[in-house]
Amino acid sequence: MLRKNLSMTFSMSVLSVSLLLSACQKQNDDTEKTVSAAQMTQAKAIQNPYEFTANLENIPVQLPACEGNNCPEFQVQRLNTNYDFIDTQVDAAILAALRNNLDLAAINPAASEVFASEPEPSDLNHQVQQYAKAFLILDQQLKSMNANPQITFHVQPKILRKQDNIVTVQLNSDSFLGGAHGTEAQQYLVFDLKQKQQLKLGDVLLPNQKDQLLKQLHQQFQDWVIEQKLANNVQEYEDAWPFKLTSNFYFSAQGLVLQYAEYEIGPYVVGMPTFTIPYEKLKGIVKSEYLPKPDTVAATTASVVKGTA
C-alpha cells in the first residue's frame, strides 16, 4: 500500500513539473513572438522611413439635372495623403487652376463682389462650389446667345512618382468654355517628405548653377525647333516665341524634366513642350541629394493612389 501511494505521489509530482515547464515554455514562446513582432515593425520603419499613402476624392458640387449631349461637365478632385503640408499645397494649386480658368469677375460680377467681400472660406468644398456656380452661369450665357456647346471643366491631381523621400504630384486640368478649342494644363508639385516642404527649382540647384541649367535647356530647345521644323532658323522662331526657363519641373527616372504650358514657348499646335536633361549632365548643377543613388530601386507610380469613380 505504501509503495502504491509513493508511486502515485511521484506520478503527480512529475505531472506538476511537466505542466509547469509547459506553461513556462508557452510564456517564453509568447515573449519571443512579441519581440519578433516589435523587431519586424522596427525593421519595416527603417526600410521605409517615409511611408506615403494617398487617396483621391471627388469634391461634391450641385449641378442641375440635365439630359442630352450638351450638358455641362464640372468635376474637381482633391488629394488626401498622410502629410498635411502636401494636402494644403495641392488644394492651393487646385484653387489657382480654378481662378486661372474661371474668372468670377468676368462671368458673374455680382457673385464675384460677394465672394470677395467674404472672408475666404477654409473649406475647399465651399470655394469649389462658388466656381461651379460661375461655371453654370457661363453655360446659361452661352446658351442664351444661341451657342450650344458642351462646356467642360476638370481638375485631377495624381501621384506621378514616389522615390525615397521625394513625392511628385501631377495636377491635370482641362476645360472647354466655348471658342475654337479647349485648354489643357499640367502642373508638377515636388515635395520633400524629409524637409516637409514643396521644392522649387532653385531649391534643387547648386549655388550659381542656374545659367548652366539654362544653357543645357536652351540647346534642347534649339534642337527641338529644328527637328519639328517650326521655323527656317532658331532666331526667327525666337523672335516670335522667346525662350525662357520654366519653373514647372519634376524628377523622372531619366533626369530632370521641364515642361512648358500651352502658348508659353510656342503656338497651340505644339502643345506643352517637354525637355529632359539626363542625370549624367546634371552633376555639378543639381544638388547630390536629388541625383539617383547607385542602388536606387524603381520608383512607385500612380498605382499607389486609390481613385474614386
mmCIF file of C-alpha atoms in Angstrom:
data_model
loop_
_atom_site.group_PDB
_atom_site.id
_atom_site.type_symbol
_atom_site.label_atom_id
_atom_site.label_comp_id
_atom_site.label_asym_id
_atom_site.label_seq_id
_atom_site.Cartn_x
_atom_site.Cartn_y
_atom_site.Cartn_z
ATOM 1 C CA MET A 1 0.000 0.000 0.000
ATOM 2 C CA LEU A 2 2.830 2.352 0.880
ATOM 3 C CA ARG A 3 4.544 1.579 -2.424
ATOM 4 C CA LYS A 4 1.350 2.379 -4.307
ATOM 5 C CA ASN A 5 0.964 5.717 -2.539
ATOM 6 C CA LEU A 6 4.582 6.594 -3.208
ATOM 7 C CA SER A 7 4.079 5.729 -6.881
ATOM 8 C CA MET A 8 1.014 7.947 -7.132
ATOM 9 C CA THR A 9 2.820 10.792 -5.357
ATOM 10 C CA PHE A 10 5.764 10.506 -7.716
ATOM 11 C CA SER A 11 3.462 10.461 -10.788
ATOM 12 C CA MET A 12 1.638 13.577 -9.611
ATOM 13 C CA SER A 13 4.939 15.345 -8.986
ATOM 14 C CA VAL A 14 6.122 14.502 -12.472
ATOM 15 C CA LEU A 15 2.828 15.731 -13.930
ATOM 16 C CA SER A 16 3.063 19.004 -11.990
ATOM 17 C CA VAL A 17 6.598 19.609 -13.166
ATOM 18 C CA SER A 18 5.557 18.878 -16.760
ATOM 19 C CA LEU A 19 2.661 21.292 -16.573
ATOM 20 C CA LEU A 20 4.917 23.947 -15.052
ATOM 21 C CA LEU A 21 7.515 23.502 -17.759
ATOM 22 C CA SER A 22 4.820 23.630 -20.431
ATOM 23 C CA ALA A 23 3.445 26.893 -19.027
ATOM 24 C CA CYS A 24 6.920 28.418 -18.925
ATOM 25 C CA GLN A 25 7.568 27.286 -22.465
ATOM 26 C CA LYS A 26 4.320 28.880 -23.652
ATOM 27 C CA GLN A 27 5.182 32.135 -21.872
ATOM 28 C CA ASN A 28 8.626 32.126 -23.479
ATOM 29 C CA ASP A 29 7.080 31.459 -26.884
ATOM 30 C CA ASP A 30 4.673 34.389 -26.441
ATOM 31 C CA THR A 31 7.561 36.639 -25.391
ATOM 32 C CA GLU A 32 9.570 35.593 -28.433
ATOM 33 C CA LYS A 33 6.596 36.305 -30.692
ATOM 34 C CA THR A 34 6.153 39.768 -29.109
ATOM 35 C CA VAL A 35 9.830 40.586 -29.515
ATOM 36 C CA SER A 36 9.793 39.276 -33.059
ATOM 37 C CA ALA A 37 6.787 41.435 -33.985
ATOM 38 C CA ALA A 38 8.408 44.527 -32.455
ATOM 39 C CA GLN A 39 11.634 43.838 -34.315
ATOM 40 C CA MET A 40 9.755 43.410 -37.576
ATOM 41 C CA THR A 41 7.905 46.707 -37.055
ATOM 42 C CA GLN A 42 11.176 48.480 -36.301
ATOM 43 C CA ALA A 43 12.876 46.913 -39.311
ATOM 44 C CA LYS A 44 9.987 47.949 -41.539
ATOM 45 C CA ALA A 45 10.214 51.530 -40.269
ATOM 46 C CA ILE A 46 13.944 51.574 -41.012
ATOM 47 C CA GLN A 47 13.428 50.199 -44.509
ATOM 48 C CA ASN A 48 10.587 52.622 -45.281
ATOM 49 C CA PRO A 49 11.008 55.734 -43.099
ATOM 50 C CA TYR A 50 8.841 57.833 -45.444
ATOM 51 C CA GLU A 51 5.701 55.770 -45.751
ATOM 52 C CA PHE A 52 3.263 57.540 -48.045
ATOM 53 C CA THR A 53 -0.408 56.921 -48.728
ATOM 54 C CA ALA A 54 -2.808 58.889 -50.913
ATOM 55 C CA ASN A 55 -6.446 58.791 -51.929
ATOM 56 C CA LEU A 56 -8.454 60.749 -54.469
ATOM 57 C CA GLU A 57 -11.895 62.065 -53.645
ATOM 58 C CA ASN A 58 -14.468 63.936 -55.680
ATOM 59 C CA ILE A 59 -15.457 67.345 -54.323
ATOM 60 C CA PRO A 60 -19.278 67.396 -54.297
ATOM 61 C CA VAL A 61 -20.927 70.180 -56.302
ATOM 62 C CA GLN A 62 -24.549 70.917 -57.035
ATOM 63 C CA LEU A 63 -25.321 70.641 -60.737
ATOM 64 C CA PRO A 64 -28.802 70.878 -62.278
ATOM 65 C CA ALA A 65 -30.468 67.840 -63.737
ATOM 66 C CA CYS A 66 -29.710 67.677 -67.440
ATOM 67 C CA GLU A 67 -30.210 65.330 -70.354
ATOM 68 C CA GLY A 68 -28.667 65.413 -73.811
ATOM 69 C CA ASN A 69 -25.260 65.849 -75.366
ATOM 70 C CA ASN A 70 -24.632 69.430 -74.309
ATOM 71 C CA CYS A 71 -24.910 69.091 -70.528
ATOM 72 C CA PRO A 72 -22.120 70.968 -68.725
ATOM 73 C CA GLU A 73 -19.455 68.850 -67.030
ATOM 74 C CA PHE A 74 -17.743 70.098 -63.901
ATOM 75 C CA GLN A 75 -15.543 67.841 -61.791
ATOM 76 C CA VAL A 76 -12.844 68.677 -59.281
ATOM 77 C CA GLN A 77 -10.945 66.060 -57.333
ATOM 78 C CA ARG A 78 -8.651 66.549 -54.379
ATOM 79 C CA LEU A 79 -5.839 64.549 -52.825
ATOM 80 C CA ASN A 80 -5.847 63.200 -49.278
ATOM 81 C CA THR A 81 -2.460 61.987 -48.057
ATOM 82 C CA ASN A 82 -0.855 61.231 -44.710
ATOM 83 C CA TYR A 83 1.090 64.531 -44.985
ATOM 84 C CA ASP A 84 -0.949 67.659 -44.209
ATOM 85 C CA PHE A 85 1.533 70.027 -45.844
ATOM 86 C CA ILE A 86 1.107 68.212 -49.175
ATOM 87 C CA ASP A 87 -2.683 68.385 -48.983
ATOM 88 C CA THR A 88 -2.517 72.124 -48.248
ATOM 89 C CA GLN A 89 -0.248 72.866 -51.211
ATOM 90 C CA VAL A 90 -2.263 70.715 -53.617
ATOM 91 C CA ASP A 91 -5.522 72.371 -52.506
ATOM 92 C CA ALA A 92 -3.947 75.784 -53.164
ATOM 93 C CA ALA A 93 -2.896 74.650 -56.651
ATOM 94 C CA ILE A 94 -6.438 73.423 -57.346
ATOM 95 C CA LEU A 95 -7.853 76.828 -56.419
ATOM 96 C CA ALA A 96 -5.256 78.527 -58.620
ATOM 97 C CA ALA A 97 -6.356 76.352 -61.554
ATOM 98 C CA LEU A 98 -9.958 77.379 -60.920
ATOM 99 C CA ARG A 99 -9.043 81.075 -60.782
ATOM 100 C CA ASN A 100 -6.993 80.842 -63.975
ATOM 101 C CA ASN A 101 -9.838 79.247 -65.929
ATOM 102 C CA LEU A 102 -12.989 80.701 -64.395
ATOM 103 C CA ASP A 103 -12.797 84.450 -63.944
ATOM 104 C CA LEU A 104 -15.586 85.175 -61.469
ATOM 105 C CA ALA A 105 -15.434 88.923 -62.119
ATOM 106 C CA ALA A 106 -15.970 88.460 -65.858
ATOM 107 C CA ILE A 107 -18.588 85.715 -65.612
ATOM 108 C CA ASN A 108 -20.675 86.999 -62.720
ATOM 109 C CA PRO A 109 -19.606 90.401 -61.307
ATOM 110 C CA ALA A 110 -22.309 90.393 -58.612
ATOM 111 C CA ALA A 111 -21.286 86.968 -57.318
ATOM 112 C CA SER A 112 -17.648 87.967 -57.536
ATOM 113 C CA GLU A 113 -18.200 91.010 -55.322
ATOM 114 C CA VAL A 114 -19.994 88.954 -52.697
ATOM 115 C CA PHE A 115 -17.322 86.282 -52.860
ATOM 116 C CA ALA A 116 -14.545 88.850 -52.500
ATOM 117 C CA SER A 117 -16.234 90.657 -49.592
ATOM 118 C CA GLU A 118 -16.500 87.478 -47.531
ATOM 119 C CA PRO A 119 -13.549 86.001 -45.658
ATOM 120 C CA GLU A 120 -12.004 83.296 -47.800
ATOM 121 C CA PRO A 121 -13.542 80.026 -46.635
ATOM 122 C CA SER A 122 -11.123 77.491 -45.247
ATOM 123 C CA ASP A 123 -13.345 74.751 -46.604
ATOM 124 C CA LEU A 124 -12.211 73.842 -50.122
ATOM 125 C CA ASN A 125 -15.600 72.312 -50.919
ATOM 126 C CA HIS A 126 -17.349 75.663 -50.404
ATOM 127 C CA GLN A 127 -14.854 77.507 -52.576
ATOM 128 C CA VAL A 128 -15.174 74.958 -55.381
ATOM 129 C CA GLN A 129 -18.961 75.310 -55.239
ATOM 130 C CA GLN A 130 -18.613 79.064 -55.841
ATOM 131 C CA TYR A 131 -16.667 78.368 -59.026
ATOM 132 C CA ALA A 132 -19.180 75.725 -60.060
ATOM 133 C CA LYS A 133 -21.915 78.370 -59.824
ATOM 134 C CA ALA A 134 -19.903 80.713 -62.050
ATOM 135 C CA PHE A 135 -19.362 77.834 -64.484
ATOM 136 C CA LEU A 136 -23.120 77.218 -64.697
ATOM 137 C CA ILE A 137 -23.790 80.932 -65.242
ATOM 138 C CA LEU A 138 -21.363 80.863 -68.159
ATOM 139 C CA ASP A 139 -23.217 77.850 -69.556
ATOM 140 C CA GLN A 140 -26.506 79.766 -69.431
ATOM 141 C CA GLN A 141 -24.940 82.832 -71.021
ATOM 142 C CA LEU A 142 -23.644 80.780 -73.953
ATOM 143 C CA LYS A 143 -26.982 79.082 -74.461
ATOM 144 C CA SER A 144 -28.794 82.441 -74.349
ATOM 145 C CA MET A 145 -26.630 83.570 -77.284
ATOM 146 C CA ASN A 146 -27.824 80.541 -79.272
ATOM 147 C CA ALA A 147 -24.457 78.936 -78.781
ATOM 148 C CA ASN A 148 -24.978 75.339 -77.863
ATOM 149 C CA PRO A 149 -21.601 73.879 -76.891
ATOM 150 C CA GLN A 150 -20.994 71.392 -74.142
ATOM 151 C CA ILE A 151 -18.685 73.254 -71.802
ATOM 152 C CA THR A 152 -16.456 71.210 -69.512
ATOM 153 C CA PHE A 153 -14.041 71.708 -66.655
ATOM 154 C CA HIS A 154 -11.965 69.036 -64.895
ATOM 155 C CA VAL A 155 -9.197 69.118 -62.287
ATOM 156 C CA GLN A 156 -7.488 65.962 -61.077
ATOM 157 C CA PRO A 157 -4.293 65.509 -59.059
ATOM 158 C CA LYS A 158 -2.404 62.234 -59.126
ATOM 159 C CA ILE A 159 0.790 60.811 -57.690
ATOM 160 C CA LEU A 160 3.212 60.735 -60.575
ATOM 161 C CA ARG A 161 6.246 59.392 -58.731
ATOM 162 C CA LYS A 162 7.464 58.432 -55.263
ATOM 163 C CA GLN A 163 11.206 57.943 -54.823
ATOM 164 C CA ASP A 164 12.580 57.667 -51.290
ATOM 165 C CA ASN A 165 11.607 60.960 -49.602
ATOM 166 C CA ILE A 166 10.587 62.749 -52.834
ATOM 167 C CA VAL A 167 6.956 62.740 -53.971
ATOM 168 C CA THR A 168 5.754 64.299 -57.218
ATOM 169 C CA VAL A 169 2.117 65.279 -57.689
ATOM 170 C CA GLN A 170 0.875 65.974 -61.198
ATOM 171 C CA LEU A 171 -2.111 68.318 -61.296
ATOM 172 C CA ASN A 172 -4.061 67.864 -64.530
ATOM 173 C CA SER A 173 -6.694 70.325 -65.637
ATOM 174 C CA ASP A 174 -8.627 70.713 -68.860
ATOM 175 C CA SER A 175 -11.533 72.825 -69.946
ATOM 176 C CA PHE A 176 -13.657 73.794 -72.880
ATOM 177 C CA LEU A 177 -15.502 77.050 -72.243
ATOM 178 C CA GLY A 178 -16.561 77.821 -75.785
ATOM 179 C CA GLY A 179 -14.316 79.117 -78.534
ATOM 180 C CA ALA A 180 -12.188 77.351 -81.113
ATOM 181 C CA HIS A 181 -10.713 74.710 -78.811
ATOM 182 C CA GLY A 182 -10.257 73.718 -75.211
ATOM 183 C CA THR A 183 -7.249 74.171 -72.974
ATOM 184 C CA GLU A 184 -5.118 71.722 -71.038
ATOM 185 C CA ALA A 185 -2.539 72.186 -68.296
ATOM 186 C CA GLN A 186 -0.181 70.034 -66.250
ATOM 187 C CA GLN A 187 1.474 71.378 -63.139
ATOM 188 C CA TYR A 188 4.061 69.450 -61.151
ATOM 189 C CA LEU A 189 4.384 69.802 -57.398
ATOM 190 C CA VAL A 190 7.546 68.250 -55.958
ATOM 191 C CA PHE A 191 7.602 67.535 -52.226
ATOM 192 C CA ASP A 192 10.409 66.581 -49.871
ATOM 193 C CA LEU A 193 8.975 64.391 -47.109
ATOM 194 C CA LYS A 194 12.151 64.719 -45.050
ATOM 195 C CA GLN A 195 12.121 68.530 -45.062
ATOM 196 C CA LYS A 196 8.299 68.666 -45.211
ATOM 197 C CA GLN A 197 8.260 71.322 -47.899
ATOM 198 C CA GLN A 198 7.455 71.865 -51.540
ATOM 199 C CA LEU A 199 10.588 72.142 -53.637
ATOM 200 C CA LYS A 200 11.032 74.957 -56.120
ATOM 201 C CA LEU A 201 13.525 74.716 -58.961
ATOM 202 C CA GLY A 202 16.000 76.923 -57.103
ATOM 203 C CA ASP A 203 15.875 74.577 -54.107
ATOM 204 C CA VAL A 204 17.350 71.653 -56.052
ATOM 205 C CA LEU A 205 20.121 73.580 -57.834
ATOM 206 C CA LEU A 206 23.610 74.142 -56.529
ATOM 207 C CA PRO A 207 24.559 77.815 -55.940
ATOM 208 C CA ASN A 208 25.156 79.860 -59.100
ATOM 209 C CA GLN A 209 24.241 76.976 -61.433
ATOM 210 C CA LYS A 210 21.028 78.361 -62.926
ATOM 211 C CA ASP A 211 22.863 79.661 -66.012
ATOM 212 C CA GLN A 212 24.406 76.232 -66.637
ATOM 213 C CA LEU A 213 20.983 74.621 -66.482
ATOM 214 C CA LEU A 214 19.585 77.303 -68.784
ATOM 215 C CA LYS A 215 22.399 76.659 -71.271
ATOM 216 C CA GLN A 216 21.625 72.944 -71.491
ATOM 217 C CA LEU A 217 17.898 73.577 -71.722
ATOM 218 C CA HIS A 218 18.327 76.175 -74.460
ATOM 219 C CA GLN A 219 20.339 73.699 -76.512
ATOM 220 C CA GLN A 220 17.487 71.189 -76.324
ATOM 221 C CA PHE A 221 15.056 73.946 -77.254
ATOM 222 C CA GLN A 222 17.095 74.820 -80.346
ATOM 223 C CA ASP A 223 17.272 71.161 -81.394
ATOM 224 C CA TRP A 224 13.519 70.871 -80.910
ATOM 225 C CA VAL A 225 12.791 73.889 -83.128
ATOM 226 C CA ILE A 226 14.883 72.409 -85.946
ATOM 227 C CA GLU A 227 13.595 68.834 -85.578
ATOM 228 C CA GLN A 228 9.956 69.959 -85.522
ATOM 229 C CA LYS A 229 10.566 72.324 -88.473
ATOM 230 C CA LEU A 230 8.893 75.162 -86.613
ATOM 231 C CA ALA A 231 10.846 77.861 -88.448
ATOM 232 C CA ASN A 232 13.583 78.313 -91.028
ATOM 233 C CA ASN A 233 16.020 79.027 -88.206
ATOM 234 C CA VAL A 234 16.008 79.242 -84.433
ATOM 235 C CA GLN A 235 16.411 83.003 -84.273
ATOM 236 C CA GLU A 236 13.362 83.510 -86.469
ATOM 237 C CA TYR A 237 11.356 81.299 -84.139
ATOM 238 C CA GLU A 238 12.635 83.028 -81.004
ATOM 239 C CA ASP A 239 11.640 86.406 -82.412
ATOM 240 C CA ALA A 240 8.042 85.192 -82.202
ATOM 241 C CA TRP A 241 8.373 82.848 -79.226
ATOM 242 C CA PRO A 242 11.246 83.891 -76.937
ATOM 243 C CA PHE A 243 12.912 81.111 -74.984
ATOM 244 C CA LYS A 244 12.787 81.243 -71.178
ATOM 245 C CA LEU A 245 13.288 78.969 -68.196
ATOM 246 C CA THR A 246 10.166 77.340 -66.801
ATOM 247 C CA SER A 247 9.597 76.671 -63.120
ATOM 248 C CA ASN A 248 7.436 73.620 -63.877
ATOM 249 C CA PHE A 249 9.684 70.616 -63.221
ATOM 250 C CA TYR A 250 9.981 67.157 -61.709
ATOM 251 C CA PHE A 251 12.493 64.332 -61.495
ATOM 252 C CA SER A 252 11.801 61.279 -63.643
ATOM 253 C CA ALA A 253 13.715 58.011 -63.892
ATOM 254 C CA GLN A 254 15.715 59.549 -66.766
ATOM 255 C CA GLY A 255 16.518 63.015 -65.444
ATOM 256 C CA LEU A 256 15.205 66.489 -64.725
ATOM 257 C CA VAL A 257 12.024 67.144 -66.696
ATOM 258 C CA LEU A 258 10.949 70.701 -67.506
ATOM 259 C CA GLN A 259 7.547 71.212 -69.076
ATOM 260 C CA TYR A 260 6.061 74.331 -70.600
ATOM 261 C CA ALA A 261 2.435 75.391 -70.736
ATOM 262 C CA GLU A 262 0.384 75.913 -73.860
ATOM 263 C CA TYR A 263 1.389 79.119 -75.664
ATOM 264 C CA GLU A 264 4.386 79.592 -73.352
ATOM 265 C CA ILE A 265 7.129 78.967 -75.931
ATOM 266 C CA GLY A 266 5.088 78.080 -78.984
ATOM 267 C CA PRO A 267 1.697 78.170 -80.715
ATOM 268 C CA TYR A 268 -1.220 75.961 -79.689
ATOM 269 C CA VAL A 269 -0.221 73.277 -82.186
ATOM 270 C CA VAL A 270 2.975 72.378 -80.275
ATOM 271 C CA GLY A 271 1.003 71.604 -77.115
ATOM 272 C CA MET A 272 3.014 71.517 -73.888
ATOM 273 C CA PRO A 273 6.689 71.105 -74.870
ATOM 274 C CA THR A 274 8.736 68.924 -72.514
ATOM 275 C CA PHE A 275 12.519 68.632 -72.232
ATOM 276 C CA THR A 276 14.502 66.121 -70.184
ATOM 277 C CA ILE A 277 18.076 66.739 -69.072
ATOM 278 C CA PRO A 278 19.748 63.382 -68.281
ATOM 279 C CA TYR A 279 21.163 62.862 -64.807
ATOM 280 C CA GLU A 280 24.722 62.432 -66.110
ATOM 281 C CA LYS A 281 24.570 66.023 -67.363
ATOM 282 C CA LEU A 282 23.240 67.351 -64.053
ATOM 283 C CA LYS A 283 26.295 66.588 -61.931
ATOM 284 C CA GLY A 284 27.649 69.874 -60.634
ATOM 285 C CA ILE A 285 24.301 71.560 -61.381
ATOM 286 C CA VAL A 286 21.766 69.743 -59.191
ATOM 287 C CA LYS A 287 22.355 69.014 -55.518
ATOM 288 C CA SER A 288 23.628 65.482 -54.909
ATOM 289 C CA GLU A 289 20.669 64.525 -52.692
ATOM 290 C CA TYR A 290 18.377 64.853 -55.706
ATOM 291 C CA LEU A 291 20.513 62.733 -58.008
ATOM 292 C CA PRO A 292 19.861 58.973 -58.163
ATOM 293 C CA LYS A 293 21.971 56.742 -55.957
ATOM 294 C CA PRO A 294 23.750 53.671 -57.391
ATOM 295 C CA ASP A 295 21.383 51.330 -55.536
ATOM 296 C CA THR A 296 18.224 53.244 -56.429
ATOM 297 C CA VAL A 297 15.225 50.993 -56.849
ATOM 298 C CA ALA A 298 12.336 51.562 -59.246
ATOM 299 C CA ALA A 299 10.031 54.347 -58.108
ATOM 300 C CA THR A 300 6.431 53.700 -57.294
ATOM 301 C CA THR A 301 3.949 55.427 -59.608
ATOM 302 C CA ALA A 302 0.333 56.432 -59.773
ATOM 303 C CA SER A 303 -0.689 52.888 -58.818
ATOM 304 C CA VAL A 304 -0.280 53.876 -55.148
ATOM 305 C CA VAL A 305 -3.293 56.131 -55.474
ATOM 306 C CA LYS A 306 -6.715 54.705 -54.830
ATOM 307 C CA GLY A 307 -9.004 56.625 -57.188
ATOM 308 C CA THR A 308 -12.707 57.278 -56.959
ATOM 309 C CA ALA A 309 -15.132 56.807 -59.783
#
